[in-house]
Coordinates of C-alpha atoms in Angstrom, one line a residue:
P69 CA 0.0 0.0 0.0
I70 CA 1.1 3.6 -0.8
E71 CA -0.7 6.5 0.9
W72 CA -0.5 9.8 -0.8
E73 CA -1.2 12.8 1.4
K74 CA -0.6 15.7 -1.0
D75 CA 2.8 16.9 0.4
Y76 CA 4.1 13.4 1.3
I77 CA 3.7 9.7 0.7
L78 CA 3.7 6.9 3.2
F79 CA 5.3 3.6 2.1
D80 CA 6.8 0.7 4.1
G81 CA 6.8 2.6 7.3
Q82 CA 8.5 5.7 5.8
K83 CA 7.2 9.2 5.4
I84 CA 8.6 10.7 2.2
E85 CA 8.3 14.5 2.0
L86 CA 7.7 15.7 -1.6
G87 CA 9.6 18.7 -3.0
P88 CA 11.6 20.1 -5.9
K89 CA 14.0 17.1 -5.8
T90 CA 11.5 14.5 -4.6
F91 CA 8.7 13.4 -7.0
F92 CA 5.9 10.9 -6.8
L93 CA 4.8 9.2 -10.0
D94 CA 1.6 7.1 -10.1
G95 CA 0.1 6.2 -13.5
Q96 CA -3.3 5.4 -11.9
L97 CA -3.8 9.1 -10.8
S98 CA -6.0 11.2 -13.1
D99 CA -5.1 14.7 -14.4
E100 CA -7.8 16.1 -12.1
Q101 CA -6.4 14.4 -9.0
I102 CA -2.9 15.8 -9.5
K103 CA -4.0 19.2 -10.6
G104 CA -2.1 21.9 -8.5
Q105 CA 0.4 19.3 -7.2
P106 CA 3.8 20.3 -8.6
Y107 CA 5.6 17.2 -7.4
V108 CA 3.1 14.5 -8.3
F109 CA 2.8 13.1 -11.8
N110 CA 1.0 10.4 -13.7
S111 CA 3.4 10.0 -16.6
F112 CA 7.2 9.6 -16.7
Q113 CA 7.5 12.1 -19.5
K114 CA 5.7 14.8 -17.5
A115 CA 7.9 14.2 -14.5
A116 CA 11.1 14.2 -16.6
E117 CA 10.3 17.7 -17.9
Q118 CA 10.7 18.9 -14.3
F119 CA 13.9 17.0 -13.3
I120 CA 16.7 19.2 -11.9
D121 CA 20.3 18.1 -11.3
G122 CA 20.8 16.5 -7.9
S123 CA 24.0 16.1 -5.9
E124 CA 25.4 13.1 -4.1
S125 CA 24.0 14.4 -0.8
E126 CA 20.7 15.6 -2.3
P127 CA 19.8 13.5 -5.4
M128 CA 16.9 14.0 -7.7
R129 CA 14.6 11.2 -6.4
V130 CA 11.6 9.9 -8.3
Y131 CA 9.4 7.4 -6.3
I132 CA 7.4 5.3 -8.8
A133 CA 4.1 3.5 -7.9
P134 CA 3.3 0.1 -9.5
Y135 CA 2.1 0.5 -13.1
V136 CA 3.2 0.1 -16.7
Y137 CA 4.8 3.4 -17.9
W138 CA 5.2 3.5 -21.7
I139 CA 8.3 5.6 -22.4
D140 CA 7.5 5.2 -26.1
D141 CA 3.8 5.1 -27.1
P142 CA 3.1 1.5 -28.4
N143 CA 0.0 2.8 -30.2
D144 CA 2.1 5.3 -32.2
M145 CA 2.5 3.8 -35.7
E146 CA 5.0 6.3 -36.9
I147 CA 8.4 4.8 -37.9
K148 CA 10.9 6.4 -35.6
K149 CA 14.2 7.7 -37.0
G150 CA 17.3 8.8 -35.2
K151 CA 18.8 12.3 -35.3
N152 CA 22.4 13.5 -35.9
G153 CA 23.6 10.1 -36.9
R154 CA 22.4 8.4 -33.6
E155 CA 19.8 5.8 -32.9
P156 CA 16.2 6.7 -32.4
F157 CA 15.4 7.1 -28.7
G158 CA 12.2 6.9 -26.7
M159 CA 13.6 9.6 -24.3
V160 CA 16.8 11.5 -23.7
V161 CA 17.2 12.3 -20.0
K162 CA 19.9 14.6 -18.8
C163 CA 20.1 14.8 -15.0
Q164 CA 22.9 14.5 -12.5
N165 CA 22.4 12.1 -9.5
L166 CA 19.0 10.9 -10.7
H167 CA 17.4 8.2 -8.6
L168 CA 14.5 6.1 -9.9
I169 CA 12.9 4.1 -7.1
G170 CA 10.1 1.6 -7.5
L171 CA 7.7 1.4 -4.6
N172 CA 7.4 -2.3 -4.6
D173 CA 9.8 -5.2 -3.7
N174 CA 8.9 -7.1 -6.9
P175 CA 10.5 -5.4 -9.9
R176 CA 7.8 -6.8 -12.2
N177 CA 5.2 -4.5 -10.7
V178 CA 6.9 -1.2 -11.7
V179 CA 7.6 -1.3 -15.4
L180 CA 9.3 1.3 -17.7
A181 CA 8.5 0.0 -21.1
S182 CA 8.9 0.4 -24.9
W183 CA 7.8 -1.8 -27.9
R184 CA 10.0 -0.9 -30.8
G185 CA 13.2 -2.1 -32.5
Q186 CA 15.2 -2.0 -35.7
T187 CA 12.8 -2.5 -38.7
Q188 CA 10.0 -3.0 -36.2
G189 CA 8.7 0.5 -35.7
A190 CA 12.1 2.2 -36.2
I191 CA 14.9 2.7 -38.7
G192 CA 18.0 2.1 -36.6
N193 CA 18.5 0.3 -33.3
F194 CA 15.7 1.8 -31.2
T195 CA 16.8 2.6 -27.6
M196 CA 14.2 3.3 -24.9
F197 CA 16.4 5.6 -22.8
D198 CA 19.5 7.7 -23.3
F199 CA 20.6 8.8 -19.9
W200 CA 23.3 11.6 -19.3
G201 CA 24.6 12.2 -15.8
D202 CA 26.8 10.8 -13.0
G203 CA 25.5 9.1 -9.8
M204 CA 22.4 7.5 -11.3
V205 CA 20.6 4.9 -9.1
V206 CA 17.8 2.6 -10.3
K207 CA 16.0 0.3 -7.8
N208 CA 13.0 -2.1 -7.6
L209 CA 11.7 -1.8 -11.1
T210 CA 11.8 -3.3 -14.6
M211 CA 13.3 -1.6 -17.7
G212 CA 12.1 -3.5 -20.7
N213 CA 12.0 -3.3 -24.5
F214 CA 9.1 -5.6 -25.2
C215 CA 9.5 -5.6 -29.0
N216 CA 10.3 -9.3 -29.0
V217 CA 9.2 -10.3 -25.5
D218 CA 5.7 -10.5 -24.1
L219 CA 5.0 -8.0 -21.3
E220 CA 3.1 -9.9 -18.6
Y221 CA 1.9 -7.5 -15.9
P222 CA 0.8 -9.5 -12.8
L223 CA -1.1 -6.8 -11.0
K224 CA -3.4 -5.7 -13.8
K225 CA -3.6 -8.1 -16.7
E226 CA -5.1 -5.5 -19.0
L227 CA -1.8 -3.6 -18.9
S228 CA 0.0 -6.7 -20.3
K229 CA 1.0 -6.6 -24.0
E230 CA 2.1 -9.2 -26.5
K231 CA 5.4 -8.8 -28.2
R232 CA 5.4 -6.8 -31.4
N233 CA 7.1 -9.5 -33.5
S234 CA 8.6 -12.9 -32.8
A235 CA 11.5 -12.2 -35.2
I236 CA 14.2 -11.0 -32.9
T237 CA 15.8 -7.6 -33.8
Q238 CA 18.0 -5.0 -32.1
A239 CA 15.8 -3.5 -29.4
H240 CA 17.7 -1.6 -26.7
V241 CA 16.8 -0.7 -23.2
A242 CA 19.1 2.1 -22.2
Y243 CA 22.4 3.9 -22.8
C244 CA 24.1 5.7 -19.9
H245 CA 26.7 8.4 -20.2
G246 CA 28.1 8.8 -16.7
D247 CA 30.1 7.4 -13.8
K248 CA 29.3 5.7 -10.5
I249 CA 26.0 4.1 -11.6
Y250 CA 24.1 1.7 -9.4
A251 CA 21.2 -0.7 -10.1
E252 CA 19.6 -2.8 -7.4
N253 CA 16.8 -5.4 -7.8
V254 CA 16.1 -4.3 -11.4
H255 CA 14.9 -6.5 -14.2
F256 CA 16.4 -5.6 -17.6
I257 CA 14.4 -7.3 -20.4
S258 CA 14.9 -7.5 -24.1
R259 CA 16.6 -9.9 -26.5
L260 CA 19.2 -8.7 -29.2
N261 CA 21.4 -5.8 -28.0
M262 CA 19.5 -5.5 -24.8
N263 CA 21.9 -2.9 -23.3
P264 CA 21.2 -2.4 -19.6
L265 CA 22.6 1.1 -19.1
N266 CA 25.5 0.5 -21.5
G267 CA 28.2 3.1 -21.7
A268 CA 28.6 3.8 -18.0
K269 CA 32.2 4.3 -17.0
R270 CA 31.7 2.3 -13.8
I271 CA 28.5 0.5 -12.9
L272 CA 27.4 -2.0 -10.2
F273 CA 24.4 -4.3 -10.7
N274 CA 23.2 -5.9 -7.4
K275 CA 20.5 -8.5 -7.3
C276 CA 19.4 -7.8 -10.9
H277 CA 17.9 -10.1 -13.5
M278 CA 18.7 -9.9 -17.2
E279 CA 17.4 -11.5 -20.3
S280 CA 19.1 -11.2 -23.7
T281 CA 20.6 -12.8 -26.7
D282 CA 23.8 -11.3 -28.1
D283 CA 25.7 -8.0 -27.9
A284 CA 23.7 -7.1 -24.8
L285 CA 25.5 -6.7 -21.5
T286 CA 27.5 -3.8 -20.1
G287 CA 31.2 -4.4 -20.6
T288 CA 32.2 -2.1 -17.7
G289 CA 29.9 -3.7 -15.2
V290 CA 30.3 -5.5 -11.9
Y291 CA 27.5 -8.0 -11.5
L292 CA 26.8 -9.1 -7.9
N293 CA 24.2 -11.6 -6.9
C294 CA 22.5 -11.4 -10.4
T295 CA 20.7 -13.9 -12.6
F296 CA 21.0 -14.1 -16.4
H297 CA 18.9 -15.9 -18.9
F298 CA 21.1 -16.3 -22.0
Y299 CA 19.0 -16.8 -25.2
G300 CA 22.1 -16.3 -27.3
E301 CA 25.7 -17.5 -27.3
R302 CA 27.5 -14.2 -26.8
P303 CA 25.9 -11.8 -24.4
F304 CA 28.8 -9.3 -24.6
W305 CA 30.0 -7.5 -27.7
R306 CA 33.2 -6.5 -25.8
S307 CA 34.6 -6.1 -22.3
D308 CA 38.1 -4.6 -23.0
M309 CA 37.2 -1.2 -21.5
G310 CA 38.2 -2.5 -18.0
G311 CA 36.9 -6.0 -17.8
A312 CA 33.5 -7.2 -16.6
I313 CA 33.2 -9.0 -13.2
F314 CA 30.6 -11.6 -12.1
L315 CA 30.3 -12.3 -8.3
N316 CA 27.9 -15.0 -6.9
S317 CA 25.7 -15.0 -10.0
D318 CA 23.8 -17.6 -11.9
F319 CA 23.8 -18.2 -15.7
Y320 CA 20.8 -20.0 -17.2
V321 CA 21.5 -21.2 -20.8
K322 CA 18.1 -21.0 -22.6
H323 CA 19.1 -21.7 -26.2
D324 CA 19.7 -25.1 -27.9
N325 CA 23.3 -24.5 -29.1
D326 CA 26.3 -26.5 -27.9
Y327 CA 28.4 -23.4 -26.9
Q328 CA 28.0 -20.6 -24.4
Y329 CA 30.5 -17.8 -24.6
F330 CA 30.7 -14.4 -23.0
C331 CA 32.2 -12.1 -25.6
K332 CA 31.9 -11.8 -29.3
A333 CA 35.2 -9.8 -29.4
V334 CA 38.2 -10.6 -27.1
G335 CA 38.0 -9.1 -23.7
P336 CA 39.0 -9.8 -20.0
L337 CA 36.5 -11.2 -17.5
S338 CA 36.5 -12.4 -13.9
I339 CA 34.1 -15.0 -12.7
V340 CA 33.9 -15.7 -8.9
D341 CA 31.4 -18.0 -7.1
C342 CA 29.2 -18.4 -10.1
R343 CA 27.0 -21.2 -11.5
Y344 CA 25.9 -22.3 -14.9
H345 CA 22.5 -24.1 -15.3
T346 CA 21.9 -26.0 -18.5
N347 CA 19.5 -28.6 -19.8
R348 CA 22.1 -30.4 -21.8
E349 CA 25.9 -30.7 -22.2
V350 CA 27.3 -27.2 -23.1
Y351 CA 30.9 -26.0 -23.6
A352 CA 31.4 -22.7 -21.8
G353 CA 34.2 -20.5 -23.1
W354 CA 35.3 -16.9 -22.7
T355 CA 35.0 -16.1 -26.4
A356 CA 34.7 -18.2 -29.6
Y357 CA 38.2 -17.2 -31.0
P358 CA 40.4 -16.4 -28.0
T359 CA 43.9 -14.9 -28.7
D360 CA 46.9 -16.4 -27.1
W361 CA 47.4 -13.4 -24.9
L362 CA 43.9 -13.4 -23.4
R363 CA 43.8 -13.9 -19.6
C364 CA 40.5 -14.3 -17.8
Y365 CA 40.1 -15.2 -14.1
Q366 CA 37.9 -17.6 -12.3
Y367 CA 37.2 -19.1 -8.8
N368 CA 34.6 -21.6 -7.7
V369 CA 32.7 -21.9 -11.0
Q370 CA 30.2 -24.7 -11.3
M371 CA 28.0 -26.2 -14.1
N372 CA 25.0 -28.1 -12.9
G373 CA 26.6 -28.5 -9.5
R374 CA 30.0 -29.7 -10.6
P375 CA 33.3 -27.7 -10.8
Y376 CA 33.9 -26.3 -14.2
L377 CA 36.9 -24.8 -16.0
I378 CA 35.8 -22.1 -18.5
G379 CA 37.6 -22.1 -21.8
S380 CA 39.2 -25.6 -21.4
V381 CA 40.0 -25.9 -25.1
K382 CA 42.7 -23.3 -24.5
P383 CA 43.4 -23.6 -20.8
Y384 CA 46.2 -21.1 -20.8
N385 CA 43.6 -18.3 -21.3
T386 CA 42.2 -19.2 -17.9
V387 CA 43.8 -18.2 -14.6
C388 CA 42.4 -20.1 -11.6
M389 CA 42.7 -17.9 -8.5
D390 CA 42.3 -20.6 -5.9
Q391 CA 45.8 -20.3 -4.5
L392 CA 46.5 -16.7 -5.6
N393 CA 46.5 -13.5 -3.4
L394 CA 44.7 -11.9 -6.3
L395 CA 41.5 -13.6 -5.1
N396 CA 41.5 -11.1 -2.1
A397 CA 40.7 -8.3 -4.6
Y398 CA 37.4 -10.0 -5.4
R399 CA 36.4 -12.0 -2.3
V400 CA 36.9 -11.8 1.5
E401 CA 35.6 -14.2 4.1
I402 CA 34.9 -12.9 7.7
D403 CA 33.3 -15.2 10.3
G404 CA 32.2 -17.6 7.6
Q405 CA 30.5 -14.9 5.6
V406 CA 31.6 -13.9 2.1

Protein backbone atom coordinates (compact mmCIF):
# COMPACT_ATOMS: atom_id res chain seq x y z
CA PRO A 1 0.00 0.00 0.00
CA ILE A 2 1.07 3.56 -0.80
CA GLU A 3 -0.66 6.48 0.89
CA TRP A 4 -0.46 9.84 -0.84
CA GLU A 5 -1.23 12.83 1.36
CA LYS A 6 -0.60 15.74 -1.04
CA ASP A 7 2.76 16.88 0.39
CA TYR A 8 4.12 13.44 1.27
CA ILE A 9 3.70 9.72 0.72
CA LEU A 10 3.71 6.89 3.24
CA PHE A 11 5.29 3.62 2.14
CA ASP A 12 6.76 0.69 4.07
CA GLY A 13 6.79 2.64 7.32
CA GLN A 14 8.51 5.65 5.77
CA LYS A 15 7.20 9.18 5.40
CA ILE A 16 8.64 10.70 2.23
CA GLU A 17 8.26 14.47 1.96
CA LEU A 18 7.75 15.68 -1.62
CA GLY A 19 9.58 18.67 -3.02
CA PRO A 20 11.60 20.10 -5.94
CA LYS A 21 13.96 17.08 -5.83
CA THR A 22 11.50 14.45 -4.58
CA PHE A 23 8.72 13.44 -6.97
CA PHE A 24 5.91 10.91 -6.77
CA LEU A 25 4.83 9.16 -9.98
CA ASP A 26 1.62 7.11 -10.14
CA GLY A 27 0.10 6.17 -13.48
CA GLN A 28 -3.30 5.43 -11.91
CA LEU A 29 -3.85 9.05 -10.83
CA SER A 30 -6.02 11.20 -13.11
CA ASP A 31 -5.08 14.65 -14.38
CA GLU A 32 -7.78 16.06 -12.11
CA GLN A 33 -6.36 14.35 -9.03
CA ILE A 34 -2.88 15.79 -9.53
CA LYS A 35 -3.99 19.25 -10.59
CA GLY A 36 -2.13 21.85 -8.55
CA GLN A 37 0.35 19.27 -7.24
CA PRO A 38 3.77 20.34 -8.58
CA TYR A 39 5.63 17.24 -7.39
CA VAL A 40 3.08 14.54 -8.31
CA PHE A 41 2.82 13.12 -11.84
CA ASN A 42 0.97 10.40 -13.74
CA SER A 43 3.44 9.96 -16.61
CA PHE A 44 7.19 9.58 -16.70
CA GLN A 45 7.46 12.10 -19.52
CA LYS A 46 5.71 14.84 -17.52
CA ALA A 47 7.91 14.16 -14.50
CA ALA A 48 11.11 14.21 -16.58
CA GLU A 49 10.30 17.69 -17.87
CA GLN A 50 10.74 18.93 -14.28
CA PHE A 51 13.92 17.03 -13.33
CA ILE A 52 16.70 19.21 -11.94
CA ASP A 53 20.28 18.15 -11.27
CA GLY A 54 20.81 16.52 -7.90
CA SER A 55 23.99 16.10 -5.88
CA GLU A 56 25.39 13.08 -4.06
CA SER A 57 23.98 14.41 -0.77
CA GLU A 58 20.68 15.56 -2.30
CA PRO A 59 19.82 13.52 -5.40
CA MET A 60 16.87 14.01 -7.73
CA ARG A 61 14.58 11.24 -6.43
CA VAL A 62 11.56 9.86 -8.29
CA TYR A 63 9.38 7.41 -6.35
CA ILE A 64 7.35 5.29 -8.77
CA ALA A 65 4.12 3.46 -7.88
CA PRO A 66 3.29 0.10 -9.50
CA TYR A 67 2.05 0.52 -13.09
CA VAL A 68 3.25 0.14 -16.69
CA TYR A 69 4.78 3.41 -17.88
CA TRP A 70 5.22 3.53 -21.65
CA ILE A 71 8.31 5.57 -22.45
CA ASP A 72 7.48 5.23 -26.14
CA ASP A 73 3.80 5.06 -27.08
CA PRO A 74 3.08 1.52 -28.38
CA ASN A 75 0.03 2.82 -30.24
CA ASP A 76 2.08 5.34 -32.23
CA MET A 77 2.50 3.76 -35.67
CA GLU A 78 5.05 6.33 -36.86
CA ILE A 79 8.38 4.83 -37.93
CA LYS A 80 10.94 6.38 -35.56
CA LYS A 81 14.20 7.69 -37.00
CA GLY A 82 17.35 8.82 -35.25
CA LYS A 83 18.84 12.32 -35.30
CA ASN A 84 22.41 13.52 -35.86
CA GLY A 85 23.61 10.07 -36.87
CA ARG A 86 22.41 8.43 -33.63
CA GLU A 87 19.80 5.77 -32.91
CA PRO A 88 16.16 6.72 -32.39
CA PHE A 89 15.40 7.14 -28.69
CA GLY A 90 12.24 6.92 -26.66
CA MET A 91 13.56 9.59 -24.30
CA VAL A 92 16.80 11.48 -23.73
CA VAL A 93 17.16 12.28 -20.01
CA LYS A 94 19.92 14.61 -18.79
CA CYS A 95 20.13 14.81 -15.01
CA GLN A 96 22.95 14.46 -12.48
CA ASN A 97 22.42 12.07 -9.54
CA LEU A 98 19.00 10.90 -10.71
CA HIS A 99 17.42 8.16 -8.55
CA LEU A 100 14.50 6.11 -9.95
CA ILE A 101 12.94 4.06 -7.14
CA GLY A 102 10.08 1.61 -7.55
CA LEU A 103 7.67 1.45 -4.61
CA ASN A 104 7.44 -2.34 -4.56
CA ASP A 105 9.84 -5.18 -3.71
CA ASN A 106 8.85 -7.08 -6.88
CA PRO A 107 10.48 -5.40 -9.92
CA ARG A 108 7.77 -6.82 -12.22
CA ASN A 109 5.21 -4.50 -10.66
CA VAL A 110 6.88 -1.21 -11.67
CA VAL A 111 7.61 -1.26 -15.40
CA LEU A 112 9.25 1.30 -17.69
CA ALA A 113 8.48 -0.05 -21.15
CA SER A 114 8.92 0.37 -24.88
CA TRP A 115 7.77 -1.75 -27.86
CA ARG A 116 10.00 -0.89 -30.80
CA GLY A 117 13.17 -2.10 -32.53
CA GLN A 118 15.19 -2.05 -35.74
CA THR A 119 12.81 -2.45 -38.74
CA GLN A 120 9.99 -3.01 -36.24
CA GLY A 121 8.71 0.51 -35.74
CA ALA A 122 12.10 2.16 -36.20
CA ILE A 123 14.91 2.75 -38.66
CA GLY A 124 18.01 2.07 -36.56
CA ASN A 125 18.50 0.27 -33.26
CA PHE A 126 15.70 1.80 -31.21
CA THR A 127 16.76 2.56 -27.61
CA MET A 128 14.22 3.31 -24.88
CA PHE A 129 16.43 5.63 -22.78
CA ASP A 130 19.53 7.73 -23.35
CA PHE A 131 20.64 8.85 -19.87
CA TRP A 132 23.27 11.55 -19.26
CA GLY A 133 24.65 12.16 -15.77
CA ASP A 134 26.82 10.77 -12.98
CA GLY A 135 25.51 9.10 -9.84
CA MET A 136 22.40 7.50 -11.31
CA VAL A 137 20.57 4.93 -9.15
CA VAL A 138 17.79 2.57 -10.31
CA LYS A 139 15.99 0.31 -7.80
CA ASN A 140 13.02 -2.07 -7.58
CA LEU A 141 11.66 -1.84 -11.12
CA THR A 142 11.77 -3.30 -14.62
CA MET A 143 13.28 -1.63 -17.66
CA GLY A 144 12.12 -3.54 -20.70
CA ASN A 145 11.96 -3.27 -24.46
CA PHE A 146 9.10 -5.65 -25.19
CA CYS A 147 9.46 -5.56 -28.97
CA ASN A 148 10.28 -9.29 -29.02
CA VAL A 149 9.21 -10.33 -25.51
CA ASP A 150 5.71 -10.53 -24.06
CA LEU A 151 5.01 -8.02 -21.31
CA GLU A 152 3.14 -9.92 -18.60
CA TYR A 153 1.95 -7.55 -15.89
CA PRO A 154 0.81 -9.50 -12.80
CA LEU A 155 -1.13 -6.79 -10.95
CA LYS A 156 -3.43 -5.68 -13.77
CA LYS A 157 -3.61 -8.06 -16.68
CA GLU A 158 -5.14 -5.47 -19.01
CA LEU A 159 -1.81 -3.64 -18.90
CA SER A 160 -0.02 -6.70 -20.34
CA LYS A 161 0.98 -6.61 -24.00
CA GLU A 162 2.09 -9.21 -26.52
CA LYS A 163 5.43 -8.80 -28.24
CA ARG A 164 5.45 -6.77 -31.42
CA ASN A 165 7.14 -9.48 -33.45
CA SER A 166 8.59 -12.94 -32.83
CA ALA A 167 11.48 -12.23 -35.24
CA ILE A 168 14.22 -10.96 -32.92
CA THR A 169 15.78 -7.62 -33.83
CA GLN A 170 17.96 -4.98 -32.15
CA ALA A 171 15.77 -3.49 -29.41
CA HIS A 172 17.73 -1.64 -26.74
CA VAL A 173 16.79 -0.72 -23.17
CA ALA A 174 19.14 2.10 -22.16
CA TYR A 175 22.41 3.89 -22.75
CA CYS A 176 24.09 5.69 -19.86
CA HIS A 177 26.71 8.42 -20.21
CA GLY A 178 28.08 8.83 -16.70
CA ASP A 179 30.12 7.41 -13.82
CA LYS A 180 29.27 5.71 -10.51
CA ILE A 181 26.00 4.13 -11.64
CA TYR A 182 24.12 1.66 -9.42
CA ALA A 183 21.21 -0.72 -10.13
CA GLU A 184 19.59 -2.84 -7.41
CA ASN A 185 16.75 -5.36 -7.77
CA VAL A 186 16.09 -4.32 -11.36
CA HIS A 187 14.92 -6.53 -14.24
CA PHE A 188 16.44 -5.63 -17.61
CA ILE A 189 14.44 -7.34 -20.35
CA SER A 190 14.88 -7.55 -24.12
CA ARG A 191 16.65 -9.86 -26.53
CA LEU A 192 19.17 -8.68 -29.16
CA ASN A 193 21.43 -5.81 -28.02
CA MET A 194 19.49 -5.48 -24.76
CA ASN A 195 21.90 -2.87 -23.30
CA PRO A 196 21.20 -2.42 -19.57
CA LEU A 197 22.61 1.11 -19.07
CA ASN A 198 25.47 0.46 -21.47
CA GLY A 199 28.18 3.11 -21.69
CA ALA A 200 28.60 3.81 -17.98
CA LYS A 201 32.21 4.32 -16.95
CA ARG A 202 31.68 2.27 -13.79
CA ILE A 203 28.45 0.47 -12.90
CA LEU A 204 27.41 -1.99 -10.20
CA PHE A 205 24.44 -4.31 -10.72
CA ASN A 206 23.25 -5.85 -7.44
CA LYS A 207 20.49 -8.49 -7.27
CA CYS A 208 19.44 -7.77 -10.86
CA HIS A 209 17.91 -10.08 -13.46
CA MET A 210 18.72 -9.86 -17.17
CA GLU A 211 17.37 -11.53 -20.30
CA SER A 212 19.08 -11.19 -23.67
CA THR A 213 20.55 -12.78 -26.73
CA ASP A 214 23.82 -11.33 -28.11
CA ASP A 215 25.71 -8.00 -27.88
CA ALA A 216 23.67 -7.12 -24.83
CA LEU A 217 25.51 -6.68 -21.52
CA THR A 218 27.51 -3.76 -20.13
CA GLY A 219 31.24 -4.38 -20.60
CA THR A 220 32.25 -2.13 -17.71
CA GLY A 221 29.90 -3.73 -15.19
CA VAL A 222 30.34 -5.50 -11.88
CA TYR A 223 27.48 -7.99 -11.54
CA LEU A 224 26.82 -9.07 -7.93
CA ASN A 225 24.15 -11.62 -6.90
CA CYS A 226 22.55 -11.44 -10.37
CA THR A 227 20.69 -13.92 -12.58
CA PHE A 228 21.04 -14.13 -16.36
CA HIS A 229 18.88 -15.88 -18.94
CA PHE A 230 21.06 -16.33 -22.02
CA TYR A 231 19.00 -16.78 -25.20
CA GLY A 232 22.12 -16.33 -27.35
CA GLU A 233 25.71 -17.55 -27.31
CA ARG A 234 27.51 -14.20 -26.84
CA PRO A 235 25.85 -11.76 -24.40
CA PHE A 236 28.77 -9.27 -24.61
CA TRP A 237 30.01 -7.48 -27.67
CA ARG A 238 33.22 -6.50 -25.82
CA SER A 239 34.62 -6.07 -22.33
CA ASP A 240 38.06 -4.59 -23.01
CA MET A 241 37.23 -1.16 -21.50
CA GLY A 242 38.15 -2.47 -18.03
CA GLY A 243 36.86 -6.00 -17.82
CA ALA A 244 33.47 -7.18 -16.57
CA ILE A 245 33.21 -9.01 -13.24
CA PHE A 246 30.61 -11.55 -12.07
CA LEU A 247 30.29 -12.32 -8.34
CA ASN A 248 27.93 -14.96 -6.90
CA SER A 249 25.73 -14.98 -9.98
CA ASP A 250 23.77 -17.59 -11.94
CA PHE A 251 23.82 -18.16 -15.70
CA TYR A 252 20.83 -20.00 -17.22
CA VAL A 253 21.46 -21.23 -20.77
CA LYS A 254 18.12 -20.96 -22.57
CA HIS A 255 19.12 -21.72 -26.17
CA ASP A 256 19.75 -25.07 -27.85
CA ASN A 257 23.29 -24.50 -29.13
CA ASP A 258 26.30 -26.47 -27.93
CA TYR A 259 28.37 -23.43 -26.89
CA GLN A 260 28.01 -20.62 -24.39
CA TYR A 261 30.55 -17.81 -24.59
CA PHE A 262 30.66 -14.40 -22.96
CA CYS A 263 32.16 -12.10 -25.60
CA LYS A 264 31.92 -11.76 -29.34
CA ALA A 265 35.20 -9.80 -29.37
CA VAL A 266 38.17 -10.63 -27.13
CA GLY A 267 38.05 -9.06 -23.67
CA PRO A 268 38.99 -9.76 -20.03
CA LEU A 269 36.50 -11.17 -17.55
CA SER A 270 36.53 -12.35 -13.93
CA ILE A 271 34.06 -14.96 -12.66
CA VAL A 272 33.87 -15.70 -8.90
CA ASP A 273 31.42 -18.00 -7.06
CA CYS A 274 29.16 -18.39 -10.13
CA ARG A 275 27.01 -21.18 -11.47
CA TYR A 276 25.91 -22.34 -14.94
CA HIS A 277 22.53 -24.06 -15.29
CA THR A 278 21.93 -26.03 -18.50
CA ASN A 279 19.47 -28.64 -19.76
CA ARG A 280 22.12 -30.42 -21.80
CA GLU A 281 25.89 -30.66 -22.19
CA VAL A 282 27.28 -27.25 -23.15
CA TYR A 283 30.85 -26.03 -23.65
CA ALA A 284 31.39 -22.72 -21.80
CA GLY A 285 34.19 -20.49 -23.07
CA TRP A 286 35.33 -16.90 -22.75
CA THR A 287 35.02 -16.13 -26.45
CA ALA A 288 34.70 -18.15 -29.64
CA TYR A 289 38.15 -17.20 -30.97
CA PRO A 290 40.43 -16.39 -27.99
CA THR A 291 43.86 -14.92 -28.69
CA ASP A 292 46.95 -16.43 -27.07
CA TRP A 293 47.45 -13.36 -24.89
CA LEU A 294 43.93 -13.35 -23.40
CA ARG A 295 43.81 -13.94 -19.64
CA CYS A 296 40.51 -14.32 -17.80
CA TYR A 297 40.10 -15.20 -14.13
CA GLN A 298 37.87 -17.62 -12.29
CA TYR A 299 37.23 -19.06 -8.83
CA ASN A 300 34.62 -21.59 -7.70
CA VAL A 301 32.72 -21.90 -10.97
CA GLN A 302 30.21 -24.72 -11.35
CA MET A 303 28.05 -26.15 -14.10
CA ASN A 304 25.00 -28.07 -12.91
CA GLY A 305 26.58 -28.50 -9.47
CA ARG A 306 30.02 -29.66 -10.61
CA PRO A 307 33.30 -27.71 -10.75
CA TYR A 308 33.90 -26.27 -14.21
CA LEU A 309 36.91 -24.76 -15.98
CA ILE A 310 35.83 -22.07 -18.45
CA GLY A 311 37.60 -22.15 -21.83
CA SER A 312 39.20 -25.56 -21.36
CA VAL A 313 40.01 -25.89 -25.09
CA LYS A 314 42.73 -23.27 -24.53
CA PRO A 315 43.38 -23.60 -20.79
CA TYR A 316 46.22 -21.05 -20.81
CA ASN A 317 43.57 -18.35 -21.31
CA THR A 318 42.15 -19.17 -17.87
CA VAL A 319 43.79 -18.19 -14.57
CA CYS A 320 42.36 -20.10 -11.59
CA MET A 321 42.68 -17.88 -8.52
CA ASP A 322 42.26 -20.62 -5.87
CA GLN A 323 45.80 -20.25 -4.49
CA LEU A 324 46.49 -16.67 -5.55
CA ASN A 325 46.53 -13.53 -3.38
CA LEU A 326 44.72 -11.90 -6.29
CA LEU A 327 41.51 -13.55 -5.07
CA ASN A 328 41.48 -11.12 -2.12
CA ALA A 329 40.74 -8.30 -4.56
CA TYR A 330 37.41 -9.98 -5.36
CA ARG A 331 36.41 -11.99 -2.30
CA VAL A 332 36.90 -11.77 1.48
CA GLU A 333 35.59 -14.19 4.12
CA ILE A 334 34.90 -12.94 7.65
CA ASP A 335 33.34 -15.20 10.30
CA GLY A 336 32.18 -17.60 7.60
CA GLN A 337 30.49 -14.87 5.58
CA VAL A 338 31.63 -13.95 2.08
